[in-house]
Short mmCIF file of C-alpha atoms in Angstrom, two decimals:
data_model
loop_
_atom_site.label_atom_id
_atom_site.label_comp_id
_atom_site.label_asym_id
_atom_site.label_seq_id
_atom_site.Cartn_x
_atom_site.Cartn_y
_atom_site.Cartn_z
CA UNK X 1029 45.36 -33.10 60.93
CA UNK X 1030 49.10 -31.09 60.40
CA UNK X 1031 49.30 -27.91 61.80
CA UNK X 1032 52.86 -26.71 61.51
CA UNK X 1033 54.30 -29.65 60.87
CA UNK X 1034 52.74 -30.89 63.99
CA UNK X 1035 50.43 -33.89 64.27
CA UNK X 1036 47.23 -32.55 66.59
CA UNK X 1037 45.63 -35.16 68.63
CA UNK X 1038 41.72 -34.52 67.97
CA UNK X 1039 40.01 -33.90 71.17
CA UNK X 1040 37.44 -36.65 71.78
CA UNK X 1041 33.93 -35.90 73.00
CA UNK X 1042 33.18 -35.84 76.47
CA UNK X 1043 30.54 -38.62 76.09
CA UNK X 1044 33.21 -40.38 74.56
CA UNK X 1045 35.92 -40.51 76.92
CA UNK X 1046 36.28 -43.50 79.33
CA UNK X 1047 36.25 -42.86 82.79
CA UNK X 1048 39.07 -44.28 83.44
CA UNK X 1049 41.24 -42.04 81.27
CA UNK X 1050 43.78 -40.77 83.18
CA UNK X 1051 43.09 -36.90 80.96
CA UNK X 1052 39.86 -36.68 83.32
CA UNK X 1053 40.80 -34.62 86.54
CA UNK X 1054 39.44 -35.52 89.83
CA UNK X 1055 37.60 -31.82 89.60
CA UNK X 1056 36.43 -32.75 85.97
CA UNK X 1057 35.33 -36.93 86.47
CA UNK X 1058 31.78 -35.57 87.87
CA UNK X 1059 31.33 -33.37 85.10
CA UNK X 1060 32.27 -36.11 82.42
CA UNK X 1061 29.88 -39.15 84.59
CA UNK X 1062 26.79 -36.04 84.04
CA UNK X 1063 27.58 -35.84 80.60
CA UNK X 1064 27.80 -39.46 80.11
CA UNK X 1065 24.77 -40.05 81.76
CA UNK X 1066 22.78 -37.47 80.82
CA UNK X 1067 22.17 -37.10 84.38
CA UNK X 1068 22.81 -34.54 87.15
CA UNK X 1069 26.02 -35.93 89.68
CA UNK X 1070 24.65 -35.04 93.25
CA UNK X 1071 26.22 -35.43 96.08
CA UNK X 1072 23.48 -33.94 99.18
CA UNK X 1073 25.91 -35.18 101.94
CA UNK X 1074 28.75 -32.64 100.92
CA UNK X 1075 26.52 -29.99 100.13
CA UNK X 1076 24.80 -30.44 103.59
CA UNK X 1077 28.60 -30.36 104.82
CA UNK X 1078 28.84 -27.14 102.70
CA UNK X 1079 25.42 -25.19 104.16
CA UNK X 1080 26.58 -25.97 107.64
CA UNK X 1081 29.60 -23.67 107.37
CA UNK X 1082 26.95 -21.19 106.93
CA UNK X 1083 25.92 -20.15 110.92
CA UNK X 1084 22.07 -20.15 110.66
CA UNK X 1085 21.31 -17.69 113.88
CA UNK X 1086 23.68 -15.03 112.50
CA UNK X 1087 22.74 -12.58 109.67
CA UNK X 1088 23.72 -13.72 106.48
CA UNK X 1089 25.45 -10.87 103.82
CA UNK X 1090 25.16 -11.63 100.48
CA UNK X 1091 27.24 -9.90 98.13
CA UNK X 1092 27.82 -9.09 93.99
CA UNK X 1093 30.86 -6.51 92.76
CA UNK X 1094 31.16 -4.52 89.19
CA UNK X 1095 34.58 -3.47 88.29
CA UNK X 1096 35.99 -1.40 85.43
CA UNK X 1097 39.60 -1.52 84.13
CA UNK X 1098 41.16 0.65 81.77
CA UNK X 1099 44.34 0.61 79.73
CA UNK X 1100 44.50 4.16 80.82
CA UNK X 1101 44.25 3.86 84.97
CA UNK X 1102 42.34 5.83 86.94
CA UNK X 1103 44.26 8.78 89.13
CA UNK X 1104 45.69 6.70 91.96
CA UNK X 1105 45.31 3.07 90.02
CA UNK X 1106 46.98 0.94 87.44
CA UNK X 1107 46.52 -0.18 83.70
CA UNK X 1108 43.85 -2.21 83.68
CA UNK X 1109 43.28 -2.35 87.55
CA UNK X 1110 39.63 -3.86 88.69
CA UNK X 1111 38.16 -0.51 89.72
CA UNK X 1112 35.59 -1.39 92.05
CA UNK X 1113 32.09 0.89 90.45
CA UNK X 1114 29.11 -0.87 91.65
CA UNK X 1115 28.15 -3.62 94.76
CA UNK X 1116 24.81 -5.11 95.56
CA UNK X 1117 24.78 -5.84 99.34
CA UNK X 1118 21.75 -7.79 100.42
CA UNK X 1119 21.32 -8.34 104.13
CA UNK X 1120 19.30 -11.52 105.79
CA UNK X 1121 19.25 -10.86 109.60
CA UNK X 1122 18.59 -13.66 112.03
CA UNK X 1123 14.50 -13.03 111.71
CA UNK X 1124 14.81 -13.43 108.03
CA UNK X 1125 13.97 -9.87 106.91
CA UNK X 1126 15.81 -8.75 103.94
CA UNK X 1127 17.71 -5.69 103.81
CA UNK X 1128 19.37 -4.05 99.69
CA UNK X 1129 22.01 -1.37 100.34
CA UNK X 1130 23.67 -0.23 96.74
CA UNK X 1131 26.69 1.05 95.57
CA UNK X 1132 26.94 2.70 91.93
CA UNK X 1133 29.71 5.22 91.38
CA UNK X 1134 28.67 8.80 90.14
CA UNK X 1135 31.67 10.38 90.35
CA UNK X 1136 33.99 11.22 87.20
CA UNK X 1137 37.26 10.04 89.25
CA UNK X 1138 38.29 6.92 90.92
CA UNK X 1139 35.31 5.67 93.05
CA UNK X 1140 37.60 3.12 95.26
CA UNK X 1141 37.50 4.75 98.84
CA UNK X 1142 33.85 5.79 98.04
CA UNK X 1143 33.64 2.43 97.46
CA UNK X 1144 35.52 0.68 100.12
CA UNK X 1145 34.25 2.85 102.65
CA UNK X 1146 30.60 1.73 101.63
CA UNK X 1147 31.36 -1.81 101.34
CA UNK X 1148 32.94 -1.85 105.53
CA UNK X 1149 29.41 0.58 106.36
CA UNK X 1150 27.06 -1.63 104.82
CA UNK X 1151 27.46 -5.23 105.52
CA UNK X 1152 26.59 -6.97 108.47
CA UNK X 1153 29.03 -6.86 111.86
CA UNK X 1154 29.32 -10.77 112.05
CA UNK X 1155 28.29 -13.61 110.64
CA UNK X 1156 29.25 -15.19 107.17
CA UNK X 1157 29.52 -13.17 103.76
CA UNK X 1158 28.44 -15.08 100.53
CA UNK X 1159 29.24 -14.72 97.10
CA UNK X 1160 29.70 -16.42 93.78
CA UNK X 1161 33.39 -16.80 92.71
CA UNK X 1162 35.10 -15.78 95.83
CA UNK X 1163 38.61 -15.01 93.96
CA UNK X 1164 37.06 -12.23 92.37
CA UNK X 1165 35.35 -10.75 95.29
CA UNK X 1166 38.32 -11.53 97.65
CA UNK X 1167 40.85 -10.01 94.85
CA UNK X 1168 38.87 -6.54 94.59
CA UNK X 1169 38.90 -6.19 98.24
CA UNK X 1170 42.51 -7.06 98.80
CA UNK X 1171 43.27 -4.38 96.29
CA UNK X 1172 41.17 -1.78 98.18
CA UNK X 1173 43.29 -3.03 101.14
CA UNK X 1174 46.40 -2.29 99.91
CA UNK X 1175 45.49 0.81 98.47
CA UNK X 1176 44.05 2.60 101.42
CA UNK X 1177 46.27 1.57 104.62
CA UNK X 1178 43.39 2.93 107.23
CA UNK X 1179 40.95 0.79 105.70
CA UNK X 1180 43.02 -2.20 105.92
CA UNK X 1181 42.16 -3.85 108.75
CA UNK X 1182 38.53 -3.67 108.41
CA UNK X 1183 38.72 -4.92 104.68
CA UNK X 1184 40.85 -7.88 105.39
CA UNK X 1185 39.00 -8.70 107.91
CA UNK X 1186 35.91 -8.93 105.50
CA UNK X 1187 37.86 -11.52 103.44
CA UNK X 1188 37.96 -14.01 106.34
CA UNK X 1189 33.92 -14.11 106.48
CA UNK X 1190 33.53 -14.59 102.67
CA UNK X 1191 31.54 -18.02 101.74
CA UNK X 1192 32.26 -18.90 98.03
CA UNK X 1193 28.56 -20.20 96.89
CA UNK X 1194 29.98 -21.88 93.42
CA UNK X 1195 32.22 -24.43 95.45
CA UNK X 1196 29.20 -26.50 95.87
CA UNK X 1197 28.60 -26.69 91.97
CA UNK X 1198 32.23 -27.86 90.93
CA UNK X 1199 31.74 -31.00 92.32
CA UNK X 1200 28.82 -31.86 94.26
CA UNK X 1201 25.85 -30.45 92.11
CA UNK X 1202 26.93 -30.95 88.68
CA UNK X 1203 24.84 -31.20 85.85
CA UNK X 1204 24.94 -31.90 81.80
CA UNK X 1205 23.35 -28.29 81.67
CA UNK X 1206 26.03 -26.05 82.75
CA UNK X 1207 28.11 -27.02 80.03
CA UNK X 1208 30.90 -27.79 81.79
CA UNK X 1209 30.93 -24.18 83.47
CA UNK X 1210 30.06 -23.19 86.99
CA UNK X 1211 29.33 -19.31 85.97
CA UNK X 1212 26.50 -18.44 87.59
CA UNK X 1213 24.62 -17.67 84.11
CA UNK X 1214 25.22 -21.20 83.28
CA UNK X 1215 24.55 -22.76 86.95
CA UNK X 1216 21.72 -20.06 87.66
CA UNK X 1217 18.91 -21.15 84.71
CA UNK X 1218 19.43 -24.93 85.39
#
């Protein structure tokens, strides 16, 4: 079809492509083989690989971030800067018990120390940190870092624990189901 005088290649299918067609990705060949064969592309050695990073015997923090941004920043922030607002921290210690702390801004001005300062208070002293899409999680707290110079340390240091829970479902676990997408509301139902 023209588009601007243009000639636009129309994109195939995915259940039409060839495997061999050098437009699949390595990240995006077990994605196309699911779709193709209508069946889920799992590979239980690499995610066994993947658990095992995860020190059973140490407590396990699980954590989930809400951010705000603004074209108009908050005092102390910048145009549409993730303000960090809410966290879910969720706690598994080595006997398995199960422990929520939560953080959800009330205050009418930038919640970031509030925020920070929760975040280093509430998960566990050692031991891995996961989440689901570690950029964003990693991002946030790097922010906070640079923002507040005494908190630094302590917030960097969180960084270095943090487990990234979708890595397993880019390649290893990949089914027809998510679409293509490793969101978690995609990833989550299936």
């Amino acid at each position: 079809k023209k588009l601007s005088g243009y000639i636009q290649e129309q994109t195939p299918a995915v259940t039409d492509l060839d495997l061999s067609d050098k437009r699949i990705t390595t990240s995006w060949l077990p994605i196309v083989r699911a779709f193709k064969s209508m069946q889920p592309e799992i590979n239980l050695s690499e995610i066994k690989a993947f658990l095992d990073t995860i020190q059973i015997g140490e407590a396990i923090t699980f954590i989930d971030f809400e951010t705000y941004s603004s074209a108009i920043p908050l005092i102390g922030s910048k145009p549409f800067a993730k303000t960090p607002i809410q966290s879910a921290i969720c706690i598994q210690d080595t006997n398995g018990f199960l422990t929520s702390k939560e953080f959800l801004s009330q205050v009418k001005q930038d919640p970031s120390k509030l925020f920070a300062e929760h975040l280093i208070n509430s998960v566990a002293d050692s031991g891995p940190i996961v989440v689901w899409h570690k950029d964003f999680e990693t991002g946030v707290i790097k922010t906070l870092a640079e923002r507040f110079p005494d908190l630094e340390v302590n917030l960097l240091a969180l960084n270095d624990r943090i487990v990234d829970l979708e890595v397993p479902f880019k390649k290893d676990y990949v089914d027809k189901k998510f679409g293509g997408s490793t969101s978690l509301k995609n990833v989550l139902p299936v």
